[in-house]
CSV table of N, CA and C and ligand atoms in Angstrom, one decimal:
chain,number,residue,atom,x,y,z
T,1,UNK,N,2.5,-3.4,-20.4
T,1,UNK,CA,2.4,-3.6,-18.9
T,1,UNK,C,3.8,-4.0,-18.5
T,2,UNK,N,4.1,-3.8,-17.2
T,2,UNK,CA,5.1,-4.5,-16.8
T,2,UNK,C,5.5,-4.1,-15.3
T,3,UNK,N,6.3,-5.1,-14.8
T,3,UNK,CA,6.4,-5.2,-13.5
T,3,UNK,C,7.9,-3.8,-12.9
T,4,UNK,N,7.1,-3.0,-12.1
T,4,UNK,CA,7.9,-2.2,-11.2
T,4,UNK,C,8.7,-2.9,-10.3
T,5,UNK,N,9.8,-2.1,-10.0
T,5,UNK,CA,10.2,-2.3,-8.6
T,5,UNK,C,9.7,-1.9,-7.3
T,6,UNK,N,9.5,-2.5,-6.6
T,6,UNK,CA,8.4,-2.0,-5.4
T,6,UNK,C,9.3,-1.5,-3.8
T,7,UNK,N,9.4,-0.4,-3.9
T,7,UNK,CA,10.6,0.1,-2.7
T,7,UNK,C,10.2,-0.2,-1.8
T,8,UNK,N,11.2,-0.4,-0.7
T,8,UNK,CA,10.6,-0.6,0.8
T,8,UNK,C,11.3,0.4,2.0
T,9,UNK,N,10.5,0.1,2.9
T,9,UNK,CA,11.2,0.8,4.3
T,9,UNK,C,12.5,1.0,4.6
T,10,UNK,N,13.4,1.7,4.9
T,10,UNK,CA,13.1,2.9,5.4
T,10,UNK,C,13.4,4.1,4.1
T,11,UNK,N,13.0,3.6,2.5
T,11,UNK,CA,13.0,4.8,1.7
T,11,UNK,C,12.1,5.7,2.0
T,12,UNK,N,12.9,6.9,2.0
T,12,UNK,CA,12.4,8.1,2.4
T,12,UNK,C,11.0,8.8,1.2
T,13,UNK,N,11.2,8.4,-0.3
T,13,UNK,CA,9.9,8.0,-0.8
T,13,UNK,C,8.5,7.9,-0.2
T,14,UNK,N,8.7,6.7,0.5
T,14,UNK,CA,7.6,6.3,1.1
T,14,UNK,C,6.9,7.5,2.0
T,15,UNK,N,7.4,8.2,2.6
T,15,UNK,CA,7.2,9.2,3.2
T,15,UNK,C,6.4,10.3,3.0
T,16,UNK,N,6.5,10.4,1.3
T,16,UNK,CA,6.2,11.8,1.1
T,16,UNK,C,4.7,11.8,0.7
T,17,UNK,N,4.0,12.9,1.2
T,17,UNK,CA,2.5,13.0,0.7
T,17,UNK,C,2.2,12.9,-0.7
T,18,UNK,N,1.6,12.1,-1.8
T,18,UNK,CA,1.6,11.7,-2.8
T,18,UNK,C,0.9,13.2,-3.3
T,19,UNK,N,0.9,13.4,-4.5
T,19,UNK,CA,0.5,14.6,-5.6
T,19,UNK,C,-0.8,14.3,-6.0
T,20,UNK,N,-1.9,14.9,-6.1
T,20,UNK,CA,-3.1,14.7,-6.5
T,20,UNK,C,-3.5,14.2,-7.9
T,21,UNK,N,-3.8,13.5,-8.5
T,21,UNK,CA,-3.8,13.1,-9.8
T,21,UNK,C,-4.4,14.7,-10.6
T,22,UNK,N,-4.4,15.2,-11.8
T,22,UNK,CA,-4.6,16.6,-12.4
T,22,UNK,C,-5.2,16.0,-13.7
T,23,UNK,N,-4.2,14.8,-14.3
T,23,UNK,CA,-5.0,14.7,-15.8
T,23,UNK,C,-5.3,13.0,-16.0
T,24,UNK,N,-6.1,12.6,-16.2
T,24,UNK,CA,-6.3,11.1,-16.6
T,24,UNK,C,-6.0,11.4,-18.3
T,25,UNK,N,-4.4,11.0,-18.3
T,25,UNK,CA,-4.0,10.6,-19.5
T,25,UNK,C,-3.6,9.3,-20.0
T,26,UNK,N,-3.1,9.1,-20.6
T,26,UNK,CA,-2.0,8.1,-21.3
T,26,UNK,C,-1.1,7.6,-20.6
T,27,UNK,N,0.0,8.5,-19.8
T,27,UNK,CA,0.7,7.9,-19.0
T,27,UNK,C,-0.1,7.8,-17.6
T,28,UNK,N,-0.8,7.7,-17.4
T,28,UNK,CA,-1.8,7.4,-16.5
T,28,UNK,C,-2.1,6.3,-16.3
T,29,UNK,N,-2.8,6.1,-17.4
T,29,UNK,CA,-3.6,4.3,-17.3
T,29,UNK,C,-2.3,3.7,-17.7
T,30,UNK,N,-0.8,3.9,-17.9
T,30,UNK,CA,0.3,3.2,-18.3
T,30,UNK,C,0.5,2.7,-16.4
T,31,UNK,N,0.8,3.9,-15.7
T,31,UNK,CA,1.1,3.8,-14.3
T,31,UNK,C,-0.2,2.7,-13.9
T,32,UNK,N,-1.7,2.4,-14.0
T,32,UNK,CA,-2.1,1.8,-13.6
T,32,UNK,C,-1.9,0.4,-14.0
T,33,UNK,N,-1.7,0.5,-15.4
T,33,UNK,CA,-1.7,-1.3,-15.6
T,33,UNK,C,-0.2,-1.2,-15.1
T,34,UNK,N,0.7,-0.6,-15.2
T,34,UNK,CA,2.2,-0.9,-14.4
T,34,UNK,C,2.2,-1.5,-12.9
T,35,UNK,N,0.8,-0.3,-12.2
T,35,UNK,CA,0.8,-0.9,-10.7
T,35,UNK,C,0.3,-2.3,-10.8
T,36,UNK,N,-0.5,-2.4,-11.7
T,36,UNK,CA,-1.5,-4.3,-11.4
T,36,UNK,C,-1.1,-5.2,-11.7
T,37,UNK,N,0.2,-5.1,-12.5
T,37,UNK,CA,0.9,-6.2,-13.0
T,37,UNK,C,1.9,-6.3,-12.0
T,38,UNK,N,2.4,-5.2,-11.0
T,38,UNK,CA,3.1,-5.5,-9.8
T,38,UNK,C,2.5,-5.8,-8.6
T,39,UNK,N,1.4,-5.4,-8.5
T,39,UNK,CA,1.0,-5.9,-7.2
T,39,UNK,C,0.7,-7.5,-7.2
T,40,UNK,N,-0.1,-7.8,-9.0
T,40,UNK,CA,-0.4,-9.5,-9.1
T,40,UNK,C,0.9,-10.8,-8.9
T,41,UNK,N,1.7,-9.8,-9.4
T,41,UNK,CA,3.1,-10.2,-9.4
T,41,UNK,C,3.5,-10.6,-8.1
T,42,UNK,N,3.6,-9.9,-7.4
T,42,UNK,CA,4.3,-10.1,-5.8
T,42,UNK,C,4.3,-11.4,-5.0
T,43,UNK,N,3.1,-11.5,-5.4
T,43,UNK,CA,1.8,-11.0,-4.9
T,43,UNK,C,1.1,-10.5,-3.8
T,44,UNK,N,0.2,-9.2,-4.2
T,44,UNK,CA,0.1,-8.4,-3.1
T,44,UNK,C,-1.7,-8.1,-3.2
T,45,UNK,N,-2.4,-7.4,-2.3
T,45,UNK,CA,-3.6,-7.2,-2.3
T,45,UNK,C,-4.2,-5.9,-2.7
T,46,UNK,N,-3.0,-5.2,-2.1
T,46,UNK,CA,-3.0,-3.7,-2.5
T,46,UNK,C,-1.6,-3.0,-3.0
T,47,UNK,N,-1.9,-1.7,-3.4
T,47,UNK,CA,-1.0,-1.0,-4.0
T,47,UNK,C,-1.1,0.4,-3.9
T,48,UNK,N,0.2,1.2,-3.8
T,48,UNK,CA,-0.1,2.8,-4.0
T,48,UNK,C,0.9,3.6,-5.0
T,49,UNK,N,0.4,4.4,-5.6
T,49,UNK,CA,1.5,4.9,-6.3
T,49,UNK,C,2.9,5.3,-6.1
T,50,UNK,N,2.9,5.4,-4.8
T,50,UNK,CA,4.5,6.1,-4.2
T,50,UNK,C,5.2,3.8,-3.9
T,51,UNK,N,4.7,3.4,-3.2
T,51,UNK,CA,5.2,2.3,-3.5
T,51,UNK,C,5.9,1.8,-4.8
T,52,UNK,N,5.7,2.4,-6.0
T,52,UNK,CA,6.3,1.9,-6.7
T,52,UNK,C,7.1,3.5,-7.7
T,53,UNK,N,7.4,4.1,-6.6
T,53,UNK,CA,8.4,5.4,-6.6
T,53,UNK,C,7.5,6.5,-7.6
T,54,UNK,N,6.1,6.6,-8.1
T,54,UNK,CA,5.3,7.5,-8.5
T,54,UNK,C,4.7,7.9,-7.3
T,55,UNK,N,4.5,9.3,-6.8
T,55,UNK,CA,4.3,10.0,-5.9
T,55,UNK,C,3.1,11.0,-6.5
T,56,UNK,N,2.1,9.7,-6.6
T,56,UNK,CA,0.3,10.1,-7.0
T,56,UNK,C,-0.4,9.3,-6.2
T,57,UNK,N,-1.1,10.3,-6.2
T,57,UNK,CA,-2.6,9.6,-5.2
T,57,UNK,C,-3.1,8.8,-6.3
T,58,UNK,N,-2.7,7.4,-6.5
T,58,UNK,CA,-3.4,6.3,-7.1
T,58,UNK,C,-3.5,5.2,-6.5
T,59,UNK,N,-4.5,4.7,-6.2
T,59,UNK,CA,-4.1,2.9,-5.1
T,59,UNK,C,-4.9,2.2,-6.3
T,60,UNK,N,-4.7,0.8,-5.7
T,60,UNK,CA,-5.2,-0.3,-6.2
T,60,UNK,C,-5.3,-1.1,-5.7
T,61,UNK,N,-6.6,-1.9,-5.9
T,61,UNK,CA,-6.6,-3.2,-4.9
T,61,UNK,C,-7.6,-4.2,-5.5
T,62,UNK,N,-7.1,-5.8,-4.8
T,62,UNK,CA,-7.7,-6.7,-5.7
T,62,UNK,C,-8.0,-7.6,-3.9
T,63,UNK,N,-9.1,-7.4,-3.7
T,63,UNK,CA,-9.3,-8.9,-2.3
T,63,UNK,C,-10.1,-10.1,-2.8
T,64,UNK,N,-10.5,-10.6,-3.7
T,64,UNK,CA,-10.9,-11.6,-4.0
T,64,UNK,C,-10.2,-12.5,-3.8
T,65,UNK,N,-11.4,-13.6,-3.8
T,65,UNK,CA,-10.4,-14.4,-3.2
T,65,UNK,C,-9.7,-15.5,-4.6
T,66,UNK,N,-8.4,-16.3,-3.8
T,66,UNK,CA,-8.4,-17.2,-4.9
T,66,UNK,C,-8.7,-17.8,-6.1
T,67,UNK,N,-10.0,-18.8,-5.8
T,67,UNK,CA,-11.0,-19.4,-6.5
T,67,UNK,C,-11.9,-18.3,-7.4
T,68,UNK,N,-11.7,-17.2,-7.2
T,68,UNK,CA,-12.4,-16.2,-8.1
T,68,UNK,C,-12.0,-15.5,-9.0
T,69,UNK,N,-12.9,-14.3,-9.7
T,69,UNK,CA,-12.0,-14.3,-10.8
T,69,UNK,C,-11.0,-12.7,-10.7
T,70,UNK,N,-10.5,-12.2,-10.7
T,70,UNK,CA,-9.5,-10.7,-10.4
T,70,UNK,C,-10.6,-9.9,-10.4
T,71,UNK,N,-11.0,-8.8,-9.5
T,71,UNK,CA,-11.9,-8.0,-9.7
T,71,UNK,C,-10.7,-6.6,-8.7
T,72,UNK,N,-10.0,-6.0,-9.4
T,72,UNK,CA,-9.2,-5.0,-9.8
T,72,UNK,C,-10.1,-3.6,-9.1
T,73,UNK,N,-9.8,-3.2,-8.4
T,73,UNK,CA,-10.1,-1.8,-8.0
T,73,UNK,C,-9.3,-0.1,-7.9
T,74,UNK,N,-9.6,0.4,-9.0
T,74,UNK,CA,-8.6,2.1,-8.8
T,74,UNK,C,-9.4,2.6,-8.7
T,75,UNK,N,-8.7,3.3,-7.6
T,75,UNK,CA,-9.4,4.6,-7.0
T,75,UNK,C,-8.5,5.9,-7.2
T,76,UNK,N,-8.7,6.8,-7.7
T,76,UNK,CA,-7.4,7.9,-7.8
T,76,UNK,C,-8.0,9.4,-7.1
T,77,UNK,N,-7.1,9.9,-6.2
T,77,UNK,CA,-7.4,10.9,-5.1
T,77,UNK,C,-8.8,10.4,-4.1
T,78,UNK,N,-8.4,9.0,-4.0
T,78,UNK,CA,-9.3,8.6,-2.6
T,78,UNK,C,-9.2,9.9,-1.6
T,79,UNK,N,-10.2,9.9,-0.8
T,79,UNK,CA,-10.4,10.2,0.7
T,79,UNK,C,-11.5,9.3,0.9
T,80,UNK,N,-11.2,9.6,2.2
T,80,UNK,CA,-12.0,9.0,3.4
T,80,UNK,C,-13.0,9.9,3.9
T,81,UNK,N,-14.3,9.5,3.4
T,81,UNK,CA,-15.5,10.4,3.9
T,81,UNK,C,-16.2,10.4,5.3
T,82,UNK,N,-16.2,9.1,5.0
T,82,UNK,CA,-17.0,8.1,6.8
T,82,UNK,C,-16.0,7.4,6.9
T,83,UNK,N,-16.6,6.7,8.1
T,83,UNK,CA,-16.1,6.1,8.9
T,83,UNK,C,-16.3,5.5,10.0
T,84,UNK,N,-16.5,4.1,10.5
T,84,UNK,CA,-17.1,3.9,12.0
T,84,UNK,C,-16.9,2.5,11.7
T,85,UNK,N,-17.0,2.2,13.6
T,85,UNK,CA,-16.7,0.7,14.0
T,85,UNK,C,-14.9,0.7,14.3
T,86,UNK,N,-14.6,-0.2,14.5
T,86,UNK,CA,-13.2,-0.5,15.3
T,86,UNK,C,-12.8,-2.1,15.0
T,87,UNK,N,-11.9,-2.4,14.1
T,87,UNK,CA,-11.8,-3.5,14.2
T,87,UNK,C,-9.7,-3.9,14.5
T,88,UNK,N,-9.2,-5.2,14.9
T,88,UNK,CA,-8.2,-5.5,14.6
T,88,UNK,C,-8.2,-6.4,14.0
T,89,UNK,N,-7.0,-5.6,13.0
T,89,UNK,CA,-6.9,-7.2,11.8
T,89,UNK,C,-5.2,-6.8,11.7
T,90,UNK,N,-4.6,-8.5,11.2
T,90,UNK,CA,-3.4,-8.2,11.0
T,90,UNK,C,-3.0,-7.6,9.6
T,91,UNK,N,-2.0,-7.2,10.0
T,91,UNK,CA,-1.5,-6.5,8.1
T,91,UNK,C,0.1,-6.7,7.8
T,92,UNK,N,0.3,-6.9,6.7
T,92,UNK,CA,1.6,-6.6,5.8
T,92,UNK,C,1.3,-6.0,5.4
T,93,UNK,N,2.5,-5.6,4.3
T,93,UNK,CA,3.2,-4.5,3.3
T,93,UNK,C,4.3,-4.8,2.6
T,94,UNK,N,3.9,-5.0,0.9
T,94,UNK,CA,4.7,-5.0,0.0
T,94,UNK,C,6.4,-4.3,0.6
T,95,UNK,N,6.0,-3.5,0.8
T,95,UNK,CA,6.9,-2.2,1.2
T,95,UNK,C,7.6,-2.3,2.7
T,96,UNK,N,6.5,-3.4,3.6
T,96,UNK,CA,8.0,-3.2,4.8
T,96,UNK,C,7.9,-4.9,5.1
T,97,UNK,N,9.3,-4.9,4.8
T,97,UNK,CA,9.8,-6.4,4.5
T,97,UNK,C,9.8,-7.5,5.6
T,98,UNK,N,8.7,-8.9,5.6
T,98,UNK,CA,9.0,-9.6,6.4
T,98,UNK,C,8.8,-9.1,7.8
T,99,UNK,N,7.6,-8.6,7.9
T,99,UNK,CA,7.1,-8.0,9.3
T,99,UNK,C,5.2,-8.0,9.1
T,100,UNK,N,4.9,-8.6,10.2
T,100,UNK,CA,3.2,-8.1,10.4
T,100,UNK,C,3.0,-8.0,11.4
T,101,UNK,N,2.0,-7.4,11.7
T,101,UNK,CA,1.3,-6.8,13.0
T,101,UNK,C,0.0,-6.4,12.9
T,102,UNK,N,-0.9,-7.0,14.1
T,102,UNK,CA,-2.2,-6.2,14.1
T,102,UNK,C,-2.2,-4.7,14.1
T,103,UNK,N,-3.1,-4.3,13.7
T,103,UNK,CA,-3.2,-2.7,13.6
T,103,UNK,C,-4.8,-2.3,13.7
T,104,UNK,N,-5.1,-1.4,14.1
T,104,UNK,CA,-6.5,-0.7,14.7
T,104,UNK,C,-7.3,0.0,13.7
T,105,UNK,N,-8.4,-0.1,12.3
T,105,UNK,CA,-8.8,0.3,11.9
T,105,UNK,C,-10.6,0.4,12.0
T,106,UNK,N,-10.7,1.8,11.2
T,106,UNK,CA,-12.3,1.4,11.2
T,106,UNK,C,-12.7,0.1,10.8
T,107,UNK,N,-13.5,-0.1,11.4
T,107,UNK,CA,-14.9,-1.2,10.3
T,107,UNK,C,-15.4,-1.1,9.2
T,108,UNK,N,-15.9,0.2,9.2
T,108,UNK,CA,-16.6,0.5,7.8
T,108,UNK,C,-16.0,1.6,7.5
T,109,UNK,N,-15.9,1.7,5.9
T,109,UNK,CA,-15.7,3.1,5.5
T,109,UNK,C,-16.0,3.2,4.5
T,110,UNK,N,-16.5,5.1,3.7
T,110,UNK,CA,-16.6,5.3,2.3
T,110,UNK,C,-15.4,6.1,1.8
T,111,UNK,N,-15.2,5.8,0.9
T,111,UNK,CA,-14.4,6.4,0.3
T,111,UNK,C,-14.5,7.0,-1.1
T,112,UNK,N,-14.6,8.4,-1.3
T,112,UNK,CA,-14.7,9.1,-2.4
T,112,UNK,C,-13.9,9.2,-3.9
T,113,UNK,N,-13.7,8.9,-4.7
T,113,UNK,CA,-12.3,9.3,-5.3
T,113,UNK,C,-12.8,9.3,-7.0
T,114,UNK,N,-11.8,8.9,-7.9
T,114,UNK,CA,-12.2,8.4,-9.3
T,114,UNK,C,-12.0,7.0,-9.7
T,115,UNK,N,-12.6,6.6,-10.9
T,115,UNK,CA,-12.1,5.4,-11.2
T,115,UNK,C,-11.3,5.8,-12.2
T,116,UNK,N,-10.6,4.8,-13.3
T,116,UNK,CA,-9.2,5.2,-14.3
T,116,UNK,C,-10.0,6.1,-15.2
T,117,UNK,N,-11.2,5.9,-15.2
T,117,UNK,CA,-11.9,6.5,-16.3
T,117,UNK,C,-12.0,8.3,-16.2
T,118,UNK,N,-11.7,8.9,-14.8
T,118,UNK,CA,-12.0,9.7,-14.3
T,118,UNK,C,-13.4,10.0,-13.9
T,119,UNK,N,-14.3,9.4,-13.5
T,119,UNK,CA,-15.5,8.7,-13.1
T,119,UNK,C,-15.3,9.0,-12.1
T,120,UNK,N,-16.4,10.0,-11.1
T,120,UNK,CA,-16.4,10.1,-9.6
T,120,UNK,C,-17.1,8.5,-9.6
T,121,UNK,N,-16.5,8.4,-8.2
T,121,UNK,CA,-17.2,6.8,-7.7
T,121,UNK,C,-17.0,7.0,-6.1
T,122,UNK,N,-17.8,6.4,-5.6
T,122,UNK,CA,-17.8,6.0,-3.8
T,122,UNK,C,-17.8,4.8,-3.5
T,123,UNK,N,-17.5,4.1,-2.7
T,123,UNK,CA,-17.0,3.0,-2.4
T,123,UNK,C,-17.3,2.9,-0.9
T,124,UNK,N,-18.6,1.6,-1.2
T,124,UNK,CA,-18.9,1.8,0.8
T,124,UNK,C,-18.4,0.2,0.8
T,125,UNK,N,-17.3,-0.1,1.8
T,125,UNK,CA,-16.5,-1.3,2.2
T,125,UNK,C,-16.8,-1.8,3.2
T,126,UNK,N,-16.4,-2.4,4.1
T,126,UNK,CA,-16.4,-3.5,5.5
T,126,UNK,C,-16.0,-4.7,5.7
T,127,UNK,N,-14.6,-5.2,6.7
T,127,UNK,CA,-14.4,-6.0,6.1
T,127,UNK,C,-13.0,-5.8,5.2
T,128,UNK,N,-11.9,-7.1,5.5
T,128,UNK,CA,-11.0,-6.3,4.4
T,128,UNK,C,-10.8,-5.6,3.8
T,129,UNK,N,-11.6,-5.3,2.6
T,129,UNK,CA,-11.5,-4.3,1.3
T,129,UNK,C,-11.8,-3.0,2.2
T,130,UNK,N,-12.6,-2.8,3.5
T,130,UNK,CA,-12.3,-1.9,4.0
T,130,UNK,C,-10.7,-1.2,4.8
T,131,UNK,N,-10.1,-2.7,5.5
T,131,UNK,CA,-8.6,-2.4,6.2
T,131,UNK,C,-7.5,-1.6,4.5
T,132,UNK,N,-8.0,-2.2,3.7
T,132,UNK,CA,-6.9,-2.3,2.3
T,132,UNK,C,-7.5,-0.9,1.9
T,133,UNK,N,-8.5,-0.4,1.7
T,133,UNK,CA,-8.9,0.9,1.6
T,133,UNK,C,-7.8,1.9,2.4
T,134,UNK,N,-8.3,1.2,3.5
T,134,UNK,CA,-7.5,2.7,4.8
T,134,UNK,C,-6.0,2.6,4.9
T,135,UNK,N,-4.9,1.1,4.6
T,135,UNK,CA,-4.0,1.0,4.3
T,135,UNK,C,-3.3,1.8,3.3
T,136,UNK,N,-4.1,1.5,2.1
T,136,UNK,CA,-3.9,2.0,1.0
T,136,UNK,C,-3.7,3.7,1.0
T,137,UNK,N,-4.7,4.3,1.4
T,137,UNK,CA,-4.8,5.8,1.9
T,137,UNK,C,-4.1,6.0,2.3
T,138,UNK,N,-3.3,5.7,3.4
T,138,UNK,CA,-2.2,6.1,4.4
T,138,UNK,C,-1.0,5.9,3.5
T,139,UNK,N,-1.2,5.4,3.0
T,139,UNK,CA,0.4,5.1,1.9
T,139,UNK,C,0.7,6.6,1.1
T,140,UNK,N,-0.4,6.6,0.5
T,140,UNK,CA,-0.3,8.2,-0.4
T,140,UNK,C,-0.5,9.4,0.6
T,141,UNK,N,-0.6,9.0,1.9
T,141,UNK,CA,-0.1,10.2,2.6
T,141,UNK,C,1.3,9.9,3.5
T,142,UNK,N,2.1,9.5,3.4
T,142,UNK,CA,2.7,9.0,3.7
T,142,UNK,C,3.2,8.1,5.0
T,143,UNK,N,2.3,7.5,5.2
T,143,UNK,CA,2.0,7.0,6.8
T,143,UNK,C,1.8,5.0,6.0
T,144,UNK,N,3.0,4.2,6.8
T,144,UNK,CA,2.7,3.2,7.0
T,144,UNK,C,2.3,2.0,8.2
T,145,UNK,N,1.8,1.2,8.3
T,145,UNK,CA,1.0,0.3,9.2
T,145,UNK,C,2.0,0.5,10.2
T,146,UNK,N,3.3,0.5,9.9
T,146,UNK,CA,4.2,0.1,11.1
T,146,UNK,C,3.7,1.6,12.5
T,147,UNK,N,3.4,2.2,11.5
T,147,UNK,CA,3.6,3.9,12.7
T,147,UNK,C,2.0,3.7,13.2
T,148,UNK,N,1.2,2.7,13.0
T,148,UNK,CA,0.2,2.6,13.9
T,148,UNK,C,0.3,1.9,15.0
T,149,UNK,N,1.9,0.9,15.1
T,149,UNK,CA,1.7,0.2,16.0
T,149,UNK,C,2.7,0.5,17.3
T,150,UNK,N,3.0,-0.1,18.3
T,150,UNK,CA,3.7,0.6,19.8
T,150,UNK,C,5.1,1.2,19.5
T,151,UNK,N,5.2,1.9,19.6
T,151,UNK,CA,7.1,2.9,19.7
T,151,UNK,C,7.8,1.2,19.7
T,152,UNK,N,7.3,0.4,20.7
T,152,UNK,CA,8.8,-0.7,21.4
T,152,UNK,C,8.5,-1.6,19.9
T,153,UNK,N,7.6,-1.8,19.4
T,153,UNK,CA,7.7,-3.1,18.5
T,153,UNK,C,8.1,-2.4,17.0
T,154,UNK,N,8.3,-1.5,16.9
T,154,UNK,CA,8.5,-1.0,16.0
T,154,UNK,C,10.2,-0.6,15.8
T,155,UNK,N,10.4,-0.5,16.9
T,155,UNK,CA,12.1,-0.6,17.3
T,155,UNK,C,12.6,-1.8,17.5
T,156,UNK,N,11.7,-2.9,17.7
T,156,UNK,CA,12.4,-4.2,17.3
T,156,UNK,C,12.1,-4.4,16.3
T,157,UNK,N,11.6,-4.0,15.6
T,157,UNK,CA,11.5,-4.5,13.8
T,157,UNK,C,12.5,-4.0,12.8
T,158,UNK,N,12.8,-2.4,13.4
T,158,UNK,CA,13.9,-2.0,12.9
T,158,UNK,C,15.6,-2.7,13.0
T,159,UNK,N,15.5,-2.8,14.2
T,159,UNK,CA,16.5,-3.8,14.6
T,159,UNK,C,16.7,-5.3,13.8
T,160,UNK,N,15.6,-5.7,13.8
T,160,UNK,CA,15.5,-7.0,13.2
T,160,UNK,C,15.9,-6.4,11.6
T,161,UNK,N,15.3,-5.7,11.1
T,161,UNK,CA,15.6,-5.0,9.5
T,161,UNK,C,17.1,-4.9,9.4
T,162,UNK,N,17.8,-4.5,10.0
T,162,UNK,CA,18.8,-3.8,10.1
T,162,UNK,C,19.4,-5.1,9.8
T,163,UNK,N,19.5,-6.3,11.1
T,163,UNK,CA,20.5,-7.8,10.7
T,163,UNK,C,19.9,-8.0,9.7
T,164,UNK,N,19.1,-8.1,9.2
T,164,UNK,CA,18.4,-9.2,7.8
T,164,UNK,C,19.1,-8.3,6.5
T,165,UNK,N,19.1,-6.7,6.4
T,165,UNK,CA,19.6,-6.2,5.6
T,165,UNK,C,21.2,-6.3,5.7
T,166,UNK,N,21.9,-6.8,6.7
T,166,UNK,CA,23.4,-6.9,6.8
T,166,UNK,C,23.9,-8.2,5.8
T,167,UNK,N,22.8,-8.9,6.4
T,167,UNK,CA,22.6,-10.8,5.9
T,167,UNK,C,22.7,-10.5,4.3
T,168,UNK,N,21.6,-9.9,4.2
T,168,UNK,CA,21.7,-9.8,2.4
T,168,UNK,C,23.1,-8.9,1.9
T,169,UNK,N,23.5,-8.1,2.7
T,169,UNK,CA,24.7,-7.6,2.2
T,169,UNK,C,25.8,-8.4,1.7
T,170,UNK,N,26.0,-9.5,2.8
T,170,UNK,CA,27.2,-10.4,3.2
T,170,UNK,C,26.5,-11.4,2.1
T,171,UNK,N,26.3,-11.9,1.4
T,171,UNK,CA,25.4,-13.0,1.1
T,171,UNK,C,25.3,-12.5,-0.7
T,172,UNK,N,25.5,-11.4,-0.8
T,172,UNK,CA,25.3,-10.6,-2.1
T,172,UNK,C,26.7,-10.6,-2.4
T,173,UNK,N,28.2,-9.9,-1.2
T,173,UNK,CA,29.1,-10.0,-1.5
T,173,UNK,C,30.0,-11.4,-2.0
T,174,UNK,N,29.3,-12.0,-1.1
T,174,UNK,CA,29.8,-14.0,-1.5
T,174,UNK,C,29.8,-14.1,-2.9
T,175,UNK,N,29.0,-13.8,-3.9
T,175,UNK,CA,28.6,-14.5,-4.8
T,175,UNK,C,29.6,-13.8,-6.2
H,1,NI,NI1,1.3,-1.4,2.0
């Protein structure tokens, strides 16, 4: 196992519609315990395979809480079957640095896919593990939280990105 680098906004990566998983092999369940040892790492709640520059429909997600014990969730070639209700919840992203925002998802959803085993499984959520579901989804198509939210605040966040990535420039060359 071991920890990835986890890219961020504005890599063009992020972008691209992830590749359908074809074989549950070896380097397979490597990519998974790679993703779970980065997301635990971060620490993050979820994960997708293009986040950590593999461009496969694989997510992962862990919402327990705390005090509990890791209960790990892969899903490989999720979709979204259902869907209903309307909720706002706030969200981050491993992937876009130092920014949150509410964003508008279903309430409930299923979702279809495999588990590592290659195991059809369905997954009826609500409720975070539901937002981290539909988050997650959107990743491996290449759509992140930010493009859910208004044209203007999204152009201040790039803006804001822009000084903070200058900051780190100047601050990298000091040393
Ligand atoms: Ni994310």
């Amino acid at each position: 196992m071991a920890v990835r680098r986890i890219i961020t906004y504005p890599d063009t990566l992020l972008r691209q519609r992830a590749e359908p998983v074809t074989n549950i092999d070896g380097r397979l369940q490597q990519l998974i315990d790679d993703m779970a040892d980065t997301m635990y790492r971060a620490p993050g709640i979820g994960l997708a395979g293009n986040q950590v520059a593999e461009p496969y429909r694989v997510i992962i997600f862990d919402t327990s809480a705390k005090d509990e014990p890791n209960d790990l969730i892969v899903v490989i070639n999720p979709e979204i079957i259902e869907a209903d209700g309307m909720v706002l919840g706030e969200e981050g992203c491993l992937s876009v640095i130092d920014y949150r925002a509410e964003v508008k998802r279903a309430e409930r959803v299923t979702v279809q896919g495999m588990d590592r085993e290659g195991d059809l499984i369905t997954l009826r959520k609500e409720g975070l593990p539901a937002i981290v579901l539909q988050h997650e989804i959107d990743h491996v198509n290449g759509i992140l939280f930010i493009d859910h939210i208004s044209k203007l605040k999204r152009e201040l966040y790039k803006r804001r990105l822009k000084k903070l990535m200058k900051q780190r420039e100047s601050s990298l060359q000091r040393m």
